Short mmCIF file of C-alpha atoms in Angstrom, two decimals:
data_model
loop_
_atom_site.label_atom_id
_atom_site.label_comp_id
_atom_site.label_asym_id
_atom_site.label_seq_id
_atom_site.Cartn_x
_atom_site.Cartn_y
_atom_site.Cartn_z
CA MET A 1 111.79 114.58 75.51
CA ILE A 2 108.96 113.10 76.53
CA GLN A 3 106.07 115.24 75.64
CA PRO A 4 102.61 115.34 78.00
CA LEU A 5 99.89 113.54 75.44
CA VAL A 6 97.34 115.89 76.03
CA ASP A 7 97.74 120.50 75.18
CA VAL A 8 97.48 120.99 79.42
CA SER A 9 97.16 124.06 79.88
CA ARG A 10 93.99 124.41 77.56
CA ASP A 11 92.56 120.58 79.15
CA PHE A 12 93.80 120.72 83.02
CA PRO A 13 93.99 124.82 83.72
CA ILE A 14 94.67 123.28 87.66
CA LEU A 15 97.97 122.72 86.48
CA ASN A 16 98.63 125.63 85.46
CA ARG A 17 98.94 127.16 89.18
CA ARG A 18 101.64 127.96 90.35
CA ILE A 19 102.59 126.37 93.80
CA ASN A 20 104.84 128.51 96.42
CA GLY A 21 106.53 130.21 93.38
CA HIS A 22 106.45 127.00 90.71
CA ARG A 23 105.03 125.76 88.48
CA LEU A 24 102.44 122.81 89.95
CA VAL A 25 103.73 119.27 89.15
CA TYR A 26 101.08 117.15 90.19
CA LEU A 27 102.31 113.79 90.67
CA ASP A 28 99.46 112.36 92.73
CA SER A 29 97.42 110.51 89.56
CA ALA A 30 97.53 107.80 91.50
CA ALA A 31 95.50 108.54 94.54
CA THR A 32 93.22 110.96 92.08
CA SER A 33 93.95 112.12 88.73
CA GLN A 34 93.32 116.06 87.50
CA LYS A 35 89.36 116.52 85.40
CA PRO A 36 90.09 118.04 82.31
CA GLU A 37 87.33 120.83 80.68
CA SER A 38 84.93 118.19 78.91
CA VAL A 39 84.44 115.94 82.00
CA ILE A 40 83.95 119.57 84.44
CA GLU A 41 81.72 120.81 81.76
CA ALA A 42 79.81 117.51 81.25
CA VAL A 43 79.00 117.70 84.58
CA ASP A 44 78.05 121.64 84.71
CA ALA A 45 76.02 121.48 81.93
CA TYR A 46 74.02 118.58 83.56
CA TYR A 47 73.28 120.23 86.46
CA HIS A 48 72.63 124.00 84.50
CA GLN A 49 70.46 122.43 81.98
CA SER A 50 68.55 118.51 83.06
CA ASN A 51 68.88 117.80 86.16
CA ALA A 52 66.30 115.74 87.04
CA ASN A 53 65.93 112.27 88.86
CA VAL A 54 66.41 108.93 86.69
CA PHE A 55 63.93 106.22 85.78
CA ARG A 56 61.32 107.70 88.06
CA SER A 57 59.37 110.83 86.03
CA VAL A 58 57.98 111.22 82.79
CA HIS A 59 58.82 114.69 81.71
CA THR A 60 61.33 116.53 79.42
CA LEU A 61 64.20 117.43 82.31
CA ALA A 62 63.96 113.58 83.68
CA GLU A 63 63.35 111.91 80.27
CA GLU A 64 66.66 114.07 79.55
CA SER A 65 68.73 112.82 82.34
CA THR A 66 67.33 109.05 82.40
CA THR A 67 69.20 109.40 78.71
CA GLN A 68 72.38 110.64 79.48
CA PHE A 69 72.45 108.28 82.71
CA THR A 70 71.84 105.69 80.44
CA GLU A 71 74.49 106.83 77.81
CA ALA A 72 77.10 107.11 80.41
CA ARG A 73 76.59 103.53 81.13
CA GLU A 74 76.40 101.91 78.16
CA LYS A 75 79.99 104.25 77.49
CA VAL A 76 81.46 102.59 79.92
CA GLY A 77 80.81 99.03 78.94
CA ARG A 78 82.03 99.91 75.82
CA PHE A 79 85.55 101.11 77.38
CA ILE A 80 85.66 97.67 79.42
CA GLY A 81 84.64 95.35 76.39
CA ALA A 82 81.33 94.57 78.57
CA SER A 83 79.08 92.09 76.65
CA GLN A 84 76.78 94.27 77.44
CA ALA A 85 75.90 97.69 78.87
CA GLU A 86 74.00 96.21 81.84
CA GLU A 87 76.76 94.51 83.57
CA VAL A 88 78.21 98.00 84.48
CA VAL A 89 76.89 98.56 87.74
CA PHE A 90 77.33 102.00 88.71
CA THR A 91 79.35 102.60 92.26
CA ARG A 92 80.73 105.15 94.37
CA GLY A 93 84.18 103.58 93.18
CA THR A 94 86.56 100.86 93.59
CA THR A 95 85.98 99.80 97.22
CA GLU A 96 82.38 99.95 96.80
CA GLY A 97 82.60 97.73 94.33
CA LEU A 98 84.72 95.68 95.53
CA ASN A 99 82.56 95.69 99.17
CA MET A 100 79.74 94.59 96.83
CA VAL A 101 81.23 91.50 95.57
CA ALA A 102 82.50 90.29 98.84
CA ARG A 103 78.88 90.88 100.35
CA GLY A 104 76.38 90.09 97.61
CA PHE A 105 78.38 87.48 95.68
CA GLY A 106 81.04 85.76 98.85
CA ASP A 107 78.34 85.58 101.90
CA ARG A 108 76.31 83.61 99.30
CA PHE A 109 78.88 81.17 97.38
CA VAL A 110 82.16 81.15 99.87
CA LYS A 111 82.12 78.76 102.43
CA GLU A 112 83.68 77.37 105.10
CA GLY A 113 87.07 75.98 103.80
CA ASP A 114 87.26 77.44 101.03
CA GLU A 115 89.95 79.48 99.76
CA ILE A 116 90.33 82.68 99.02
CA VAL A 117 93.58 83.43 96.91
CA LEU A 118 94.56 87.44 97.43
CA SER A 119 99.06 89.39 96.95
CA PRO A 120 100.56 91.17 99.66
CA MET A 121 100.61 94.45 97.12
CA GLU A 122 96.74 94.31 97.44
CA HIS A 123 95.32 98.03 98.86
CA HIS A 124 93.40 97.66 101.48
CA SER A 125 90.14 98.39 99.68
CA ASN A 126 90.60 94.70 97.90
CA LEU A 127 91.88 93.13 101.45
CA ILE A 128 89.96 93.83 104.03
CA PRO A 129 86.42 93.11 102.49
CA TRP A 130 88.36 88.88 102.19
CA GLN A 131 89.61 88.99 105.60
CA GLN A 132 85.70 90.12 106.73
CA LEU A 133 84.40 87.85 104.33
CA ALA A 134 86.75 85.17 105.88
CA ARG A 135 85.65 85.86 109.50
CA ARG A 136 82.36 85.66 108.47
CA THR A 137 82.55 81.85 106.52
CA GLY A 138 85.64 80.41 107.84
CA ALA A 139 87.36 80.53 105.04
CA VAL A 140 91.05 80.90 104.29
CA LEU A 141 92.98 83.55 102.88
CA ARG A 142 95.81 82.31 101.01
CA TYR A 143 98.80 84.51 99.57
CA ILE A 144 100.69 84.78 96.74
CA GLU A 145 104.24 85.11 97.19
CA LEU A 146 106.01 88.50 95.59
CA ALA A 147 109.59 87.83 94.16
CA ASP A 148 112.74 90.37 94.79
CA ASP A 149 111.11 93.19 92.73
CA GLY A 150 107.71 92.65 93.97
CA THR A 151 106.33 91.14 90.93
CA ILE A 152 103.88 87.79 91.05
CA SER A 153 105.02 84.70 88.84
CA LEU A 154 103.18 82.00 87.53
CA GLU A 155 104.88 79.51 89.66
CA ALA A 156 103.76 81.68 92.89
CA ILE A 157 100.36 81.98 91.14
CA ARG A 158 100.76 77.82 90.58
CA GLU A 159 100.81 77.93 94.28
CA ALA A 160 98.71 79.56 95.79
CA VAL A 161 95.85 78.57 93.90
CA THR A 162 94.59 74.97 94.77
CA PRO A 163 91.34 72.54 94.02
CA ARG A 164 90.11 74.64 96.58
CA THR A 165 90.44 78.02 95.28
CA ARG A 166 86.59 79.61 95.59
CA LEU A 167 88.02 83.24 94.65
CA LEU A 168 90.97 85.40 93.30
CA ALA A 169 91.24 88.83 93.84
CA LEU A 170 93.76 90.91 92.18
CA SER A 171 94.62 93.73 91.73
CA ARG A 172 95.57 94.62 87.38
CA ILE A 173 98.34 97.06 88.68
CA SER A 174 99.60 98.15 92.06
CA ASN A 175 99.19 101.34 93.41
CA VAL A 176 102.22 101.14 94.97
CA LEU A 177 104.98 98.67 92.71
CA GLY A 178 103.82 100.15 89.65
CA THR A 179 103.92 96.09 88.88
CA ILE A 180 101.34 94.73 85.78
CA ASN A 181 99.97 91.49 87.15
CA PRO A 182 99.22 88.29 85.27
CA ILE A 183 95.87 88.80 84.86
CA PRO A 184 94.90 86.71 82.21
CA GLU A 185 97.27 83.14 83.37
CA ALA A 186 96.51 83.56 87.16
CA ALA A 187 92.36 83.21 85.28
CA ASP A 188 92.66 80.87 83.66
CA LEU A 189 94.44 78.56 86.10
CA VAL A 190 91.46 79.47 88.83
CA HIS A 191 88.48 78.93 86.33
CA ARG A 192 90.37 75.30 85.59
CA HIS A 193 89.59 75.13 89.10
CA GLY A 194 85.84 76.78 89.40
CA GLY A 195 87.22 79.82 90.94
CA ILE A 196 86.21 83.20 89.82
CA VAL A 197 88.55 86.17 89.31
CA VAL A 198 87.76 88.94 91.05
CA VAL A 199 90.12 92.12 89.20
CA ASP A 200 91.06 95.64 90.83
CA GLY A 201 91.01 98.22 88.27
CA ALA A 202 91.41 101.29 90.35
CA GLN A 203 95.36 101.71 88.24
CA SER A 204 94.13 99.87 85.56
CA VAL A 205 91.54 100.71 83.78
CA PRO A 206 92.95 104.70 83.73
CA HIS A 207 96.01 103.28 82.43
CA GLU A 208 95.52 100.45 79.85
CA PRO A 209 92.99 99.48 77.57
CA THR A 210 91.08 97.21 79.52
CA ASP A 211 89.26 94.21 77.86
CA VAL A 212 87.40 92.22 80.69
CA GLN A 213 87.13 89.35 77.88
CA ALA A 214 91.25 89.14 77.09
CA LEU A 215 91.66 89.97 80.93
CA GLY A 216 89.78 86.64 82.48
CA ALA A 217 87.51 88.59 84.62
CA ASP A 218 84.66 87.94 86.26
CA PHE A 219 84.24 91.21 87.89
CA LEU A 220 86.35 94.38 87.67
CA ALA A 221 85.86 97.11 89.81
CA PHE A 222 87.22 100.53 89.51
CA SER A 223 86.65 104.50 90.16
CA GLY A 224 85.93 107.48 87.98
CA HIS A 225 88.01 109.64 89.51
CA LYS A 226 91.42 107.81 89.31
CA MET A 227 90.74 108.22 85.20
CA CYS A 228 89.85 112.09 84.89
CA GLY A 229 86.16 111.59 85.98
CA PRO A 230 84.51 112.98 89.70
CA THR A 231 85.33 111.84 92.98
CA GLY A 232 81.82 109.07 93.84
CA ILE A 233 81.52 107.75 91.18
CA GLY A 234 83.05 104.34 89.57
CA ALA A 235 81.80 101.08 88.87
CA LEU A 236 81.73 97.15 89.33
CA TRP A 237 81.59 94.91 86.00
CA GLY A 238 80.33 91.72 86.45
CA LYS A 239 79.27 88.71 84.32
CA MET A 240 75.91 88.82 83.83
CA PRO A 241 74.98 85.12 85.26
CA LEU A 242 76.92 85.59 88.01
CA LEU A 243 75.56 89.72 89.01
CA GLU A 244 71.84 87.75 88.65
CA ARG A 245 73.09 84.84 91.21
CA MET A 246 74.26 87.68 93.10
CA ASP A 247 72.57 89.31 96.41
CA PRO A 248 72.30 93.35 96.57
CA ILE A 249 73.44 94.76 99.61
CA MET A 250 71.42 97.85 99.71
CA TYR A 251 68.21 98.02 99.59
CA GLY A 252 65.44 101.16 98.90
CA GLY A 253 64.27 102.89 96.15
CA GLU A 254 64.34 101.88 92.39
CA MET A 255 66.14 98.46 92.95
CA ILE A 256 62.74 96.73 93.43
CA SER A 257 60.38 94.72 91.00
CA TYR A 258 57.60 94.17 93.65
CA VAL A 259 56.85 95.33 97.26
CA ASP A 260 54.26 94.21 99.78
CA ARG A 261 54.18 94.00 103.72
CA GLU A 262 56.25 91.03 104.31
CA THR A 263 58.47 90.85 101.34
CA ALA A 264 60.34 92.31 98.51
CA THR A 265 61.43 90.83 94.73
CA TRP A 266 64.67 92.51 92.67
CA ALA A 267 64.61 94.50 89.76
CA GLU A 268 66.66 93.56 86.72
CA VAL A 269 70.69 94.15 86.70
CA PRO A 270 71.82 96.17 87.33
CA GLN A 271 68.98 98.53 89.11
CA LYS A 272 69.14 95.55 91.67
CA PHE A 273 72.30 96.64 92.95
CA GLU A 274 71.92 100.85 92.63
CA GLY A 275 69.28 101.39 95.34
CA GLY A 276 68.85 104.92 95.62
CA THR A 277 69.29 107.82 93.49
CA PRO A 278 72.55 107.38 91.92
CA ASN A 279 75.23 109.97 91.59
CA ILE A 280 73.84 110.67 88.61
CA ALA A 281 75.99 113.93 87.69
CA GLY A 282 78.92 112.40 88.54
CA ALA A 283 78.23 108.59 86.15
CA ILE A 284 77.77 111.96 83.07
CA GLY A 285 81.56 113.30 84.16
CA LEU A 286 82.81 109.24 84.03
CA GLY A 287 81.23 109.29 80.62
CA ALA A 288 82.49 112.46 79.68
CA ALA A 289 86.31 110.90 80.57
CA VAL A 290 85.50 108.00 78.69
CA ASP A 291 85.12 110.03 75.86
CA TYR A 292 87.98 112.04 76.40
CA LEU A 293 90.79 108.95 77.35
CA THR A 294 89.14 106.95 74.20
CA GLN A 295 89.82 110.37 71.80
CA VAL A 296 93.39 110.53 73.66
CA GLY A 297 93.75 106.16 72.74
CA MET A 298 94.54 103.70 75.48
CA GLU A 299 96.88 102.24 74.21
CA ALA A 300 98.88 105.89 74.08
CA ILE A 301 98.60 106.06 77.11
CA HIS A 302 99.53 103.03 78.28
CA ARG A 303 103.00 103.44 76.52
CA HIS A 304 103.25 107.24 77.76
CA SER A 305 102.67 105.78 81.23
CA LEU A 306 105.43 103.11 80.95
CA ALA A 307 107.82 105.44 78.79
CA LEU A 308 107.31 108.69 82.16
CA ALA A 309 107.44 105.50 84.93
CA GLU A 310 110.08 103.78 83.71
CA LEU A 311 112.38 106.76 82.82
CA ALA A 312 111.47 107.93 86.35
CA PHE A 313 112.78 104.73 87.77
CA ALA A 314 116.10 104.99 85.69
CA THR A 315 116.95 108.64 87.14
CA LEU A 316 115.90 108.17 90.78
CA GLU A 317 117.49 104.90 90.94
CA SER A 318 121.06 106.84 89.89
CA ILE A 319 120.78 109.30 92.65
CA PRO A 320 122.80 108.45 95.61
CA GLY A 321 120.76 107.30 99.21
CA VAL A 322 117.95 106.78 97.39
CA SER A 323 115.52 103.57 97.01
CA VAL A 324 113.01 102.56 93.93
CA TYR A 325 110.74 100.05 94.41
CA GLY A 326 108.80 97.64 92.18
CA PRO A 327 110.46 96.45 88.50
CA ALA A 328 112.63 98.36 86.62
CA HIS A 329 110.33 96.75 83.70
CA PRO A 330 107.66 97.30 83.18
CA HIS A 331 106.75 99.66 85.50
CA ALA A 332 103.42 101.00 85.54
CA ALA A 333 102.76 104.96 86.36
CA ALA A 334 103.04 104.28 89.93
CA LEU A 335 106.92 104.47 91.74
CA SER A 336 107.31 104.30 95.04
CA PHE A 337 110.58 105.80 96.02
CA ASN A 338 112.12 106.71 99.31
CA ILE A 339 115.56 108.61 100.38
CA ASP A 340 117.96 107.98 103.24
CA GLY A 341 117.26 109.14 106.39
CA ILE A 342 114.45 111.20 105.40
CA HIS A 343 110.61 110.70 106.06
CA PRO A 344 108.72 110.28 103.41
CA HIS A 345 106.33 113.03 105.07
CA ASP A 346 109.57 115.05 105.08
CA VAL A 347 110.10 114.57 101.42
CA ALA A 348 106.45 115.11 100.75
CA GLN A 349 106.34 118.78 102.38
CA VAL A 350 110.03 119.80 100.25
CA PHE A 351 108.85 118.89 97.91
CA ASP A 352 105.22 121.16 98.00
CA SER A 353 107.71 123.85 99.27
CA GLN A 354 109.10 122.99 95.56
CA GLY A 355 105.61 123.09 94.01
CA VAL A 356 106.33 119.03 93.40
CA ALA A 357 102.74 117.28 94.35
CA VAL A 358 103.35 114.17 95.74
CA ARG A 359 101.77 111.22 97.97
CA ALA A 360 103.90 110.32 101.18
CA GLY A 361 102.55 107.05 103.58
CA HIS A 362 101.63 103.84 103.31
CA HIS A 363 98.95 103.80 100.37
CA CYS A 364 96.69 101.73 102.06
CA ALA A 365 99.26 98.70 101.37
CA GLN A 366 100.51 98.25 105.11
CA PRO A 367 100.85 93.99 104.43
CA LEU A 368 103.48 95.56 101.43
CA MET A 369 104.87 97.97 103.63
CA GLN A 370 105.39 95.03 106.13
CA TRP A 371 107.39 92.94 102.68
CA LEU A 372 108.89 95.76 101.86
CA GLY A 373 110.49 96.45 105.59
CA VAL A 374 109.83 99.92 105.05
CA GLY A 375 106.75 102.48 107.55
CA SER A 376 106.00 104.52 104.46
CA THR A 377 107.33 105.69 101.05
CA ALA A 378 106.83 108.12 99.04
CA ARG A 379 105.28 107.96 96.03
CA ALA A 380 104.94 109.60 92.50
CA SER A 381 102.61 109.15 90.06
CA PHE A 382 102.43 109.83 85.82
CA TYR A 383 99.29 110.60 83.67
CA LEU A 384 98.42 111.72 80.16
CA TYR A 385 99.42 115.46 81.25
CA ASN A 386 102.80 114.55 82.49
CA GLY A 387 105.92 114.58 81.02
CA GLU A 388 109.50 114.69 80.52
CA ASP A 389 110.14 117.95 81.95
CA ASP A 390 108.52 116.65 85.39
CA ILE A 391 110.62 113.74 85.85
CA GLN A 392 113.83 116.76 85.78
CA ARG A 393 111.41 118.32 88.57
CA LEU A 394 111.22 115.70 90.56
CA LYS A 395 115.14 115.34 90.64
CA ASP A 396 115.72 118.56 91.54
CA ALA A 397 113.40 118.15 93.97
CA ILE A 398 115.12 114.87 95.70
CA LEU A 399 118.21 116.82 95.28
CA GLU A 400 116.45 119.96 97.11
CA THR A 401 115.12 117.62 100.30
CA LYS A 402 118.46 115.63 100.63
CA ARG A 403 120.63 119.58 100.27
CA TYR A 404 117.64 120.68 102.78
CA PHE A 405 118.01 117.71 105.19
CA LYS A 406 121.86 117.40 104.83
CA ARG A 407 121.84 113.81 103.25
CA MET B 1 105.89 128.56 102.62
CA ASN B 2 109.05 128.83 103.93
CA LEU B 3 110.36 125.20 105.00
CA ASP B 4 112.30 127.45 107.56
CA GLU B 5 109.56 128.16 109.51
CA LEU B 6 108.10 124.15 109.57
CA TYR B 7 111.52 122.99 110.57
CA ARG B 8 113.59 125.21 112.33
CA GLU B 9 117.56 123.96 113.77
CA THR B 10 115.85 122.50 117.79
CA ILE B 11 113.51 120.48 115.22
CA LEU B 12 116.52 119.09 113.71
CA ASP B 13 118.39 118.88 116.03
CA HIS B 14 116.34 116.25 117.92
CA ASN B 15 115.55 114.71 114.85
CA GLN B 16 119.10 114.35 114.64
CA SER B 17 119.82 113.14 118.29
CA PRO B 18 116.89 112.17 119.85
CA ARG B 19 117.36 112.15 123.10
CA ASN B 20 115.64 109.82 125.69
CA LYS B 21 114.97 107.17 122.85
CA LYS B 22 115.24 103.94 124.37
CA GLU B 23 113.08 101.76 126.05
CA LEU B 24 112.96 101.98 129.86
CA GLU B 25 113.85 97.96 131.49
CA ASN B 26 110.55 98.02 134.22
CA PRO B 27 108.50 100.62 133.00
CA THR B 28 105.46 101.42 134.97
CA LYS B 29 103.46 102.18 132.19
CA THR B 30 104.31 101.44 128.53
CA VAL B 31 101.21 102.79 125.05
CA GLY B 32 102.24 102.30 122.40
CA LEU B 33 100.06 104.99 119.24
CA LEU B 34 99.83 104.63 115.54
CA ASN B 35 99.13 107.43 113.04
CA PRO B 36 96.97 105.49 110.87
CA THR B 37 97.18 108.23 107.80
CA CYS B 38 100.96 107.82 107.75
CA GLY B 39 102.07 104.33 109.72
CA ASP B 40 104.09 106.12 112.00
CA GLN B 41 104.66 104.14 114.92
CA ILE B 42 105.22 105.14 118.84
CA ARG B 43 106.07 103.42 122.06
CA LEU B 44 106.22 105.45 125.37
CA ASP B 45 107.82 103.93 128.72
CA LEU B 46 107.03 106.10 131.60
CA GLN B 47 108.97 105.12 135.36
CA LEU B 48 106.36 106.69 137.68
CA GLU B 49 107.38 107.22 141.40
CA HIS B 50 105.57 108.69 144.34
CA GLY B 51 103.47 110.22 141.17
CA LYS B 52 106.26 111.51 139.43
CA VAL B 53 107.60 111.14 136.34
CA THR B 54 111.36 109.52 137.17
CA ASP B 55 112.23 108.43 133.71
CA VAL B 56 110.70 108.11 130.55
CA GLY B 57 111.73 106.52 126.77
CA PHE B 58 110.26 106.68 123.33
CA THR B 59 111.04 104.32 120.65
CA GLY B 60 109.49 104.04 116.90
CA HIS B 61 109.69 105.59 113.71
CA GLY B 62 108.45 108.47 111.67
CA CYS B 63 108.89 112.12 110.43
CA SER B 64 111.09 114.76 111.88
CA ILE B 65 108.10 116.71 113.29
CA SER B 66 106.86 113.60 115.31
CA MET B 67 110.32 112.30 116.45
CA ALA B 68 111.18 116.04 117.33
CA SER B 69 108.35 116.48 119.58
CA ALA B 70 108.85 113.08 121.07
CA SER B 71 112.42 113.77 121.89
CA MET B 72 111.25 117.62 123.29
CA LEU B 73 108.23 116.03 125.35
CA THR B 74 110.50 113.32 127.12
CA ASP B 75 112.96 115.73 128.12
CA ALA B 76 110.24 118.55 129.32
CA ILE B 77 108.05 116.08 131.55
CA LYS B 78 110.86 114.30 133.36
CA GLY B 79 111.14 115.02 136.83
CA LYS B 80 107.47 116.14 136.68
CA THR B 81 104.45 114.92 138.55
CA VAL B 82 101.86 113.76 136.33
CA GLU B 83 99.31 116.49 137.09
CA GLU B 84 102.07 118.73 135.08
CA ALA B 85 103.16 116.39 132.88
CA LEU B 86 99.46 115.92 131.65
CA ALA B 87 98.38 119.76 131.29
CA LEU B 88 101.72 120.16 129.54
CA ALA B 89 100.52 117.68 126.58
CA GLY B 90 97.07 119.77 127.02
CA HIS B 91 99.43 123.11 126.94
CA PHE B 92 101.22 122.22 123.75
CA LYS B 93 98.17 121.04 122.16
CA ALA B 94 96.15 124.22 122.45
CA PHE B 95 99.56 126.48 121.09
CA LEU B 96 99.86 124.50 118.45
CA THR B 97 96.31 126.15 117.29
CA GLY B 98 97.19 129.18 118.27
CA THR B 99 96.50 129.35 122.36
CA PRO B 100 99.65 130.58 124.43
CA SER B 101 100.73 128.50 126.39
CA PRO B 102 100.69 129.69 130.42
CA VAL B 103 103.95 127.78 131.20
CA THR B 104 106.82 127.69 129.86
CA LEU B 105 107.45 124.57 126.83
CA GLY B 106 110.70 124.95 126.45
CA ASP B 107 112.00 123.47 123.19
CA LEU B 108 108.85 122.33 122.19
CA GLU B 109 107.90 125.37 121.15
CA ALA B 110 110.13 125.21 118.15
CA LEU B 111 107.03 123.18 116.97
CA GLN B 112 105.10 127.18 116.38
CA GLY B 113 105.51 126.45 112.81
CA VAL B 114 103.35 123.43 112.89
CA SER B 115 100.72 124.63 113.16
CA GLN B 116 100.35 126.94 109.53
CA PHE B 117 101.06 123.52 108.46
CA PRO B 118 97.67 121.31 109.61
CA SER B 119 98.21 118.23 107.53
CA ARG B 120 101.10 117.74 110.37
CA VAL B 121 99.76 118.91 113.61
CA LYS B 122 98.66 114.93 113.85
CA CYS B 123 102.63 114.12 113.58
CA ALA B 124 103.53 117.22 115.76
CA THR B 125 101.08 115.52 118.68
CA LEU B 126 101.87 111.73 118.37
CA ALA B 127 103.64 111.31 121.10
CA HIS B 128 101.56 113.65 123.56
CA ASN B 129 98.34 112.02 122.84
CA ALA B 130 100.67 108.63 123.96
CA LEU B 131 101.09 110.28 126.82
CA GLU B 132 97.84 111.52 127.38
CA LYS B 133 96.86 107.85 127.12
CA ALA B 134 99.53 106.40 129.24
CA LEU B 135 98.45 109.01 131.80
CA ASN B 136 95.21 109.60 131.88
CA GLU B 137 94.76 105.13 132.69
CA GLU B 138 96.79 105.92 135.46
CA THR B 139 95.25 108.62 136.99
CA ARG B 140 91.73 106.70 136.63
#
C-alpha cells in the first residue's frame, strides 16, 4: 500500500476539505501543487515582520528582506546544482524564463538558417517562443519525432539534430504523457554541434532530483507553484558565461549600472534580468518550498511519483473503454487518459461530483493532441501528498462516470 | 451538487442523437469557432433564403453540453428569420445568466442548470457564438 510521503492533514490542511460530500482527492498537481503550511507561514511571516523593498534601503526591514531574498536564491541554486547562486534568475515562472531566453539570447545569437530543435510534446510555453524566434530570425524549426508510446529515442534525436542545430528546447518531463526525456544524451549531441540546450523543467524540478551539470543543460526554466511554492515565482537558471552575454528583456529600476540621458549600462547577473521590484514574498516562499522538498527528499519524491503514476497506469488500463497515453514504465507523475464516448470535460465534471479534482483539456499542448489524434484528454497527476487510496478513488470515479453516461 | 441538474435527460438525448449534425452541400454561410480553453471545435453551415434560415447543420467535437447545445440551437432556428435567430441566441445567453427569456427557448431551456456551473457556460454558448458570428456578418 503506497502511503503519502508526508503527514497530509498537518502539512496540507486544504486536503482535509470535503468536496460535494467526499474527501477531496487532488490529482491536479501538474497544473499547480498544493502548498505546505511551512510555505504559507514563510510568506505570512515575511509580510508580517520583514516586508520592505530589496537592495535599495539601509533600514532594518530592508536588510532583513534583502537577506531573506538572497538566501532564497542560494537555496534554489543549491537545489538544482548551480555553480553559484547568481546563476539563478527569479522569474514569474517557466513561461517567463523561456521567453527571456528566446528574446534575450535567441534574438542575439540565432541567425537565419540556424535550426531550432523541438519535440511535438512541448507545452505551448516551450513552443511558441521558439516559433516566434524563428519568424523573427529566419531560423528553421525541426521536430524530434515521437515513438508510438510517446517516448523520444536517441535515434530520433540523432535524426533531428544536425550541424546547423543552434538550440535544442526540450522538456525533461512531459506534462501530458509523463515521459522522461533523455536530456543528457541529447545535450551531448547538441553540444558537439556547438548548439545550446534549453530545458523546460516545469514538471521535472518538482518531481526528481535536479543537477543542471549532470543534465547537460545550458538553461533550465521552472516554476515555483508546481513544487509547493507560491504562484507568480519561478526561476531561470543559466550558465554564467551565457547569462553574461544574454540581453535583458525588461528594462527599468534595479537592473542598471549607470544611466545618463541617452544611454544605460546593465547591472551584473542576475540583477540585470530582474528589472522592477521582484516578487520578494514569492521568492521567500519558494525558498521555504525548497527546504520542505529537501527535507522529504527528492529521491523519495521521485520514486513515489513514479510508483503512483505507474500503478495508476496499470489500474486505468485494465478498465474497459479507458485509453491511457504515454509509456507504462517509466511514467512520471502526469497521466492522461480518455473514456470512450465521454468528453474529458464531462469526465472532469462527474469526477468533481465525486470530490476528485483532475484537469481536462488540451493541457497547453495542442500539437501533442494532434499527434495523439484526440481533441483533449483528462489528466490525473500525483505528488507527495497522494497515496494509493487516491488511485482507488480515481478508479471509482471512472466507473461512476461510465455508469452515469451509460458507457 | 446534483449532476442531474446539469445533465438533464434532454441534454443527454441530444448528445446521444444530435439533430442536424451534418455538413450542408452549398451553404450560404459557414463559420468555424474554437473554444481555446478546451480545444472544442464547431463548424456551423447555414442555408439562408430571403432572410430566413432554411437549413442548418453543424459538425465538430466537444463535450456533451456544447454538442447538445448545438443540436438544440440548430433545431430551434430552422425556419426562423435571421433577426429572430440572432435574437434567440441573445435571449439564450441572457437566460444562462438568470434573465428569463421573452420567447420560448424550447429544448434549450434544459440547459438552465449550466448557470450553476460557471466554467461550463462557454460550452453551452459555443454554437450560439458561432451563429452570431455568421449572422452578424450577414446583416452587416
